[in-house]
Amino acid sequence: MPTDAWQRTAPRIARELGDLAEHHRAESIVLCRHLDDVWVSGVLVNRFPAVLRSRVTVVDDDSLSTPESVGPTFLEEHVGRVLEGCLSAADERQLEDFLAQRARHPHRSEGVAAAVSALQRGQAGSLLLTRRARLPERVWLGSAPSQIALSAAELEAFGVTPPQEEPADAALLYAAHRTGAELVVPPPDRVPSADGVGVLLRYQDASGR
């Protein structure tokens, strides 16, 4: 495309992308370009509103020789690498709240035991699970949303018969969903917990637990 034509076209494309980003509340925009297209991408990015320019990440790739070379797999790989380990603004706020809570109450914030305890009491506002979380092999569930335990005997003591043995990761996600807790998947180095599990509490109960 001739230089003068791109100068006229870029603002329209920038507006359309801006409208899409606003409609879908996009927090990141990944722009893939060939190394020979630095000027072309620069013109486009400079036509974005300032609030949108701050969300753009440019990825250079020499394999972008033809439009046909850009397919779903190509885009998924590049976008995945850019966004790996990134959190949404909402998840980032929850992680910050978790870290502040952990500084005051580490034993109620860290580890799978703390998470299960909070789920039992309906206190879990968010369940934090890193991709490298070290979970027990099994967790036990009952029929009620809050009936989750690290042993069958614990549930049986509350009259749950028979407890259902489930894989720990599936059981934690199931209990979180049924009790209304959100799931946050932070990078492993952002959660200072030995097993990569944390819980952000909704409230403190009367006993201070």
Tab-separated table of N, CA and C in Angstrom, residues 67-150:
chain	number	residue	atom	x	y	z
A	67	PRO	N	-0.053	-12.570	3.846
A	67	PRO	CA	-1.237	-12.648	4.703
A	67	PRO	C	-1.611	-14.077	5.043
A	68	GLU	N	-1.316	-15.006	4.113
A	68	GLU	CA	-1.670	-16.407	4.347
A	68	GLU	C	-0.876	-17.024	5.485
A	69	SER	N	0.255	-16.416	5.824
A	69	SER	CA	1.087	-16.989	6.893
A	69	SER	C	0.524	-16.700	8.279
A	70	VAL	N	-0.478	-15.826	8.346
A	70	VAL	CA	-1.080	-15.468	9.629
A	70	VAL	C	-2.389	-16.233	9.778
A	71	GLY	N	-2.351	-17.284	10.593
A	71	GLY	CA	-3.544	-18.081	10.840
A	71	GLY	C	-3.825	-18.156	12.318
A	72	PRO	N	-4.886	-18.871	12.706
A	72	PRO	CA	-5.239	-18.978	14.128
A	72	PRO	C	-4.120	-19.527	14.992
A	73	THR	N	-3.412	-20.566	14.481
A	73	THR	CA	-2.329	-21.165	15.275
A	73	THR	C	-1.212	-20.167	15.505
A	74	PHE	N	-0.860	-19.436	14.451
A	74	PHE	CA	0.192	-18.424	14.560
A	74	PHE	C	-0.177	-17.390	15.621
A	75	LEU	N	-1.401	-16.889	15.548
A	75	LEU	CA	-1.825	-15.854	16.490
A	75	LEU	C	-1.895	-16.384	17.916
A	76	GLU	N	-2.417	-17.608	18.080
A	76	GLU	CA	-2.509	-18.189	19.417
A	76	GLU	C	-1.132	-18.327	20.054
A	77	GLU	N	-0.140	-18.753	19.275
A	77	GLU	CA	1.208	-18.926	19.813
A	77	GLU	C	1.789	-17.594	20.276
A	78	HIS	N	1.658	-16.557	19.435
A	78	HIS	CA	2.239	-15.265	19.784
A	78	HIS	C	1.494	-14.604	20.938
A	79	VAL	N	0.178	-14.624	20.872
A	79	VAL	CA	-0.600	-14.004	21.948
A	79	VAL	C	-0.379	-14.759	23.254
A	80	GLY	N	-0.306	-16.094	23.173
A	80	GLY	CA	-0.070	-16.893	24.368
A	80	GLY	C	1.243	-16.554	25.037
A	81	ARG	N	2.296	-16.361	24.228
A	81	ARG	CA	3.607	-16.022	24.805
A	81	ARG	C	3.575	-14.644	25.458
A	82	VAL	N	2.888	-13.707	24.829
A	82	VAL	CA	2.833	-12.351	25.376
A	82	VAL	C	2.061	-12.321	26.686
A	83	LEU	N	0.946	-13.059	26.725
A	83	LEU	CA	0.055	-12.981	27.882
A	83	LEU	C	0.380	-13.987	28.967
A	84	GLU	N	1.316	-14.892	28.707
A	84	GLU	CA	1.640	-15.903	29.714
A	84	GLU	C	2.072	-15.233	31.015
A	85	GLY	N	1.428	-15.618	32.085
A	85	GLY	CA	1.774	-15.047	33.386
A	85	GLY	C	1.136	-13.703	33.673
A	86	CYS	N	0.388	-13.166	32.696
A	86	CYS	CA	-0.267	-11.879	32.926
A	86	CYS	C	-1.611	-12.090	33.613
A	87	LEU	N	-2.008	-11.126	34.403
A	87	LEU	CA	-3.302	-11.167	35.076
A	87	LEU	C	-4.162	-10.008	34.591
A	88	SER	N	-5.467	-10.230	34.604
A	88	SER	CA	-6.367	-9.125	34.308
A	88	SER	C	-6.263	-8.104	35.439
A	89	ALA	N	-6.779	-6.910	35.187
A	89	ALA	CA	-6.719	-5.876	36.214
A	89	ALA	C	-7.477	-6.321	37.470
A	90	ALA	N	-8.615	-6.995	37.270
A	90	ALA	CA	-9.399	-7.464	38.420
A	90	ALA	C	-8.633	-8.517	39.211
A	91	ASP	N	-7.990	-9.461	38.502
A	91	ASP	CA	-7.217	-10.498	39.193
A	91	ASP	C	-5.995	-9.898	39.885
A	92	GLU	N	-5.398	-8.891	39.271
A	92	GLU	CA	-4.245	-8.235	39.887
A	92	GLU	C	-4.649	-7.585	41.203
A	93	ARG	N	-5.825	-6.982	41.227
A	93	ARG	CA	-6.303	-6.362	42.483
A	93	ARG	C	-6.535	-7.430	43.552
A	94	GLN	N	-7.100	-8.560	43.139
A	94	GLN	CA	-7.340	-9.623	44.108
A	94	GLN	C	-6.034	-10.197	44.636
A	95	LEU	N	-5.040	-10.312	43.768
A	95	LEU	CA	-3.740	-10.800	44.216
A	95	LEU	C	-3.113	-9.830	45.210
A	96	GLU	N	-3.227	-8.542	44.938
A	96	GLU	CA	-2.695	-7.546	45.868
A	96	GLU	C	-3.420	-7.621	47.221
A	97	ASP	N	-4.742	-7.814	47.172
A	97	ASP	CA	-5.499	-7.947	48.415
A	97	ASP	C	-5.068	-9.209	49.175
A	98	PHE	N	-4.818	-10.283	48.423
A	98	PHE	CA	-4.362	-11.523	49.057
A	98	PHE	C	-3.021	-11.314	49.755
A	99	LEU	N	-2.093	-10.656	49.086
A	99	LEU	CA	-0.771	-10.439	49.669
A	99	LEU	C	-0.864	-9.572	50.926
A	100	ALA	N	-1.763	-8.587	50.908
A	100	ALA	CA	-1.958	-7.759	52.104
A	100	ALA	C	-2.564	-8.594	53.231
A	101	GLN	N	-3.524	-9.439	52.891
A	101	GLN	CA	-4.127	-10.319	53.900
A	101	GLN	C	-3.096	-11.290	54.455
A	102	ARG	N	-2.267	-11.845	53.574
A	102	ARG	CA	-1.253	-12.816	53.997
A	102	ARG	C	-0.261	-12.179	54.970
A	103	ALA	N	0.051	-10.907	54.758
A	103	ALA	CA	0.995	-10.237	55.650
A	103	ALA	C	0.455	-10.182	57.076
A	104	ARG	N	-0.880	-10.119	57.223
A	104	ARG	CA	-1.499	-10.057	58.548
A	104	ARG	C	-1.855	-11.440	59.087
A	105	HIS	N	-2.324	-12.323	58.195
A	105	HIS	CA	-2.831	-13.625	58.634
A	105	HIS	C	-2.315	-14.739	57.717
A	106	PRO	N	-1.022	-15.047	57.766
A	106	PRO	CA	-0.472	-16.042	56.839
A	106	PRO	C	-1.111	-17.419	56.981
A	107	HIS	N	-1.419	-17.852	58.205
A	107	HIS	CA	-1.952	-19.200	58.390
A	107	HIS	C	-3.370	-19.339	57.870
A	108	ARG	N	-4.084	-18.214	57.672
A	108	ARG	CA	-5.427	-18.268	57.099
A	108	ARG	C	-5.416	-18.011	55.604
A	109	SER	N	-4.243	-17.759	55.056
A	109	SER	CA	-4.141	-17.367	53.650
A	109	SER	C	-3.405	-18.368	52.774
A	110	GLU	N	-2.438	-19.074	53.342
A	110	GLU	CA	-1.547	-19.928	52.547
A	110	GLU	C	-1.898	-21.396	52.665
A	111	GLY	N	-1.791	-22.093	51.547
A	111	GLY	CA	-1.848	-23.551	51.572
A	111	GLY	C	-3.229	-24.137	51.328
A	112	VAL	N	-3.212	-25.393	50.912
A	112	VAL	CA	-4.468	-26.068	50.583
A	112	VAL	C	-5.348	-26.248	51.820
A	113	ALA	N	-4.753	-26.451	52.988
A	113	ALA	CA	-5.551	-26.608	54.203
A	113	ALA	C	-6.325	-25.328	54.511
A	114	ALA	N	-5.683	-24.173	54.353
A	114	ALA	CA	-6.369	-22.897	54.586
A	114	ALA	C	-7.479	-22.693	53.569
A	115	ALA	N	-7.220	-23.068	52.321
A	115	ALA	CA	-8.235	-22.921	51.276
A	115	ALA	C	-9.448	-23.804	51.567
A	116	VAL	N	-9.208	-25.051	51.940
A	116	VAL	CA	-10.312	-25.968	52.252
A	116	VAL	C	-11.097	-25.449	53.454
A	117	SER	N	-10.408	-24.971	54.472
A	117	SER	CA	-11.083	-24.444	55.658
A	117	SER	C	-11.986	-23.269	55.297
A	118	ALA	N	-11.495	-22.369	54.440
A	118	ALA	CA	-12.295	-21.211	54.035
A	118	ALA	C	-13.497	-21.642	53.197
A	119	LEU	N	-13.308	-22.619	52.321
A	119	LEU	CA	-14.425	-23.127	51.514
A	119	LEU	C	-15.485	-23.777	52.396
A	120	GLN	N	-15.058	-24.481	53.438
A	120	GLN	CA	-16.003	-25.111	54.362
A	120	GLN	C	-16.905	-24.085	55.038
A	121	ARG	N	-16.347	-22.929	55.355
A	121	ARG	CA	-17.100	-21.896	56.069
A	121	ARG	C	-17.749	-20.878	55.133
A	122	GLY	N	-17.602	-21.076	53.818
A	122	GLY	CA	-18.151	-20.121	52.864
A	122	GLY	C	-17.444	-18.785	52.896
A	123	GLN	N	-16.192	-18.777	53.387
A	123	GLN	CA	-15.435	-17.531	53.515
A	123	GLN	C	-14.551	-17.223	52.312
A	124	ALA	N	-14.371	-18.194	51.411
A	124	ALA	CA	-13.429	-17.995	50.309
A	124	ALA	C	-14.005	-17.045	49.271
A	125	GLY	N	-13.394	-15.871	49.150
A	125	GLY	CA	-13.796	-14.945	48.095
A	125	GLY	C	-13.120	-15.286	46.792
A	126	SER	N	-11.855	-15.684	46.869
A	126	SER	CA	-11.092	-16.087	45.695
A	126	SER	C	-10.159	-17.223	46.070
A	127	LEU	N	-10.083	-18.193	45.184
A	127	LEU	CA	-9.144	-19.296	45.328
A	127	LEU	C	-7.985	-19.042	44.384
A	128	LEU	N	-6.765	-19.022	44.922
A	128	LEU	CA	-5.581	-18.795	44.100
A	128	LEU	C	-4.866	-20.114	43.889
A	129	LEU	N	-4.727	-20.497	42.635
A	129	LEU	CA	-4.046	-21.743	42.277
A	129	LEU	C	-3.021	-21.451	41.189
A	130	THR	N	-1.756	-21.645	41.483
A	130	THR	CA	-0.755	-21.494	40.442
A	130	THR	C	-0.757	-22.747	39.573
A	131	ARG	N	-0.186	-22.634	38.390
A	131	ARG	CA	-0.142	-23.790	37.488
A	131	ARG	C	0.772	-24.883	38.018
A	132	ARG	N	1.612	-24.566	38.972
A	132	ARG	CA	2.518	-25.557	39.558
A	132	ARG	C	2.104	-25.923	40.984
A	133	ALA	N	0.843	-25.731	41.290
A	133	ALA	CA	0.373	-26.023	42.650
A	133	ALA	C	0.601	-27.494	42.996
A	134	ARG	N	1.095	-27.724	44.200
A	134	ARG	CA	1.336	-29.097	44.670
A	134	ARG	C	0.175	-29.493	45.579
A	135	LEU	N	-0.740	-30.229	44.999
A	135	LEU	CA	-1.966	-30.599	45.692
A	135	LEU	C	-1.915	-32.035	46.167
A	136	PRO	N	-2.688	-32.367	47.196
A	136	PRO	CA	-2.806	-33.783	47.561
A	136	PRO	C	-3.479	-34.526	46.409
A	137	GLU	N	-3.324	-35.828	46.407
A	137	GLU	CA	-3.900	-36.600	45.303
A	137	GLU	C	-5.410	-36.569	45.326
A	138	ARG	N	-6.000	-36.612	46.518
A	138	ARG	CA	-7.454	-36.695	46.650
A	138	ARG	C	-7.987	-35.703	47.674
A	139	VAL	N	-9.245	-35.293	47.447
A	139	VAL	CA	-10.009	-34.492	48.398
A	139	VAL	C	-11.403	-35.107	48.431
A	140	TRP	N	-12.104	-34.956	49.559
A	140	TRP	CA	-13.410	-35.590	49.708
A	140	TRP	C	-14.514	-34.529	49.704
A	141	LEU	N	-15.625	-34.862	49.055
A	141	LEU	CA	-16.762	-33.956	48.924
A	141	LEU	C	-18.033	-34.614	49.439
A	142	GLY	N	-18.958	-33.758	49.904
A	142	GLY	CA	-20.312	-34.196	50.213
A	142	GLY	C	-21.272	-33.562	49.225
A	143	SER	N	-22.553	-33.627	49.520
A	143	SER	CA	-23.546	-33.103	48.588
A	143	SER	C	-23.734	-31.596	48.699
A	144	ALA	N	-23.455	-31.014	49.855
A	144	ALA	CA	-23.624	-29.572	50.057
A	144	ALA	C	-22.397	-28.823	49.558
A	145	PRO	N	-22.563	-27.570	49.116
A	145	PRO	CA	-21.433	-26.809	48.566
A	145	PRO	C	-20.232	-26.708	49.493
A	146	SER	N	-20.486	-26.581	50.801
A	146	SER	CA	-19.383	-26.384	51.745
A	146	SER	C	-18.801	-27.689	52.277
A	147	GLN	N	-19.304	-28.815	51.814
A	147	GLN	CA	-18.827	-30.106	52.319
A	147	GLN	C	-17.620	-30.566	51.505
A	148	ILE	N	-16.457	-30.124	51.949
A	148	ILE	CA	-15.182	-30.479	51.337
A	148	ILE	C	-14.183	-30.680	52.466
A	149	ALA	N	-13.313	-31.688	52.338
A	149	ALA	CA	-12.360	-31.978	53.411
A	149	ALA	C	-11.157	-32.709	52.832
A	150	LEU	N	-10.079	-32.688	53.620
A	150	LEU	CA	-8.855	-33.368	53.207
A	150	LEU	C	-8.853	-34.837	53.608
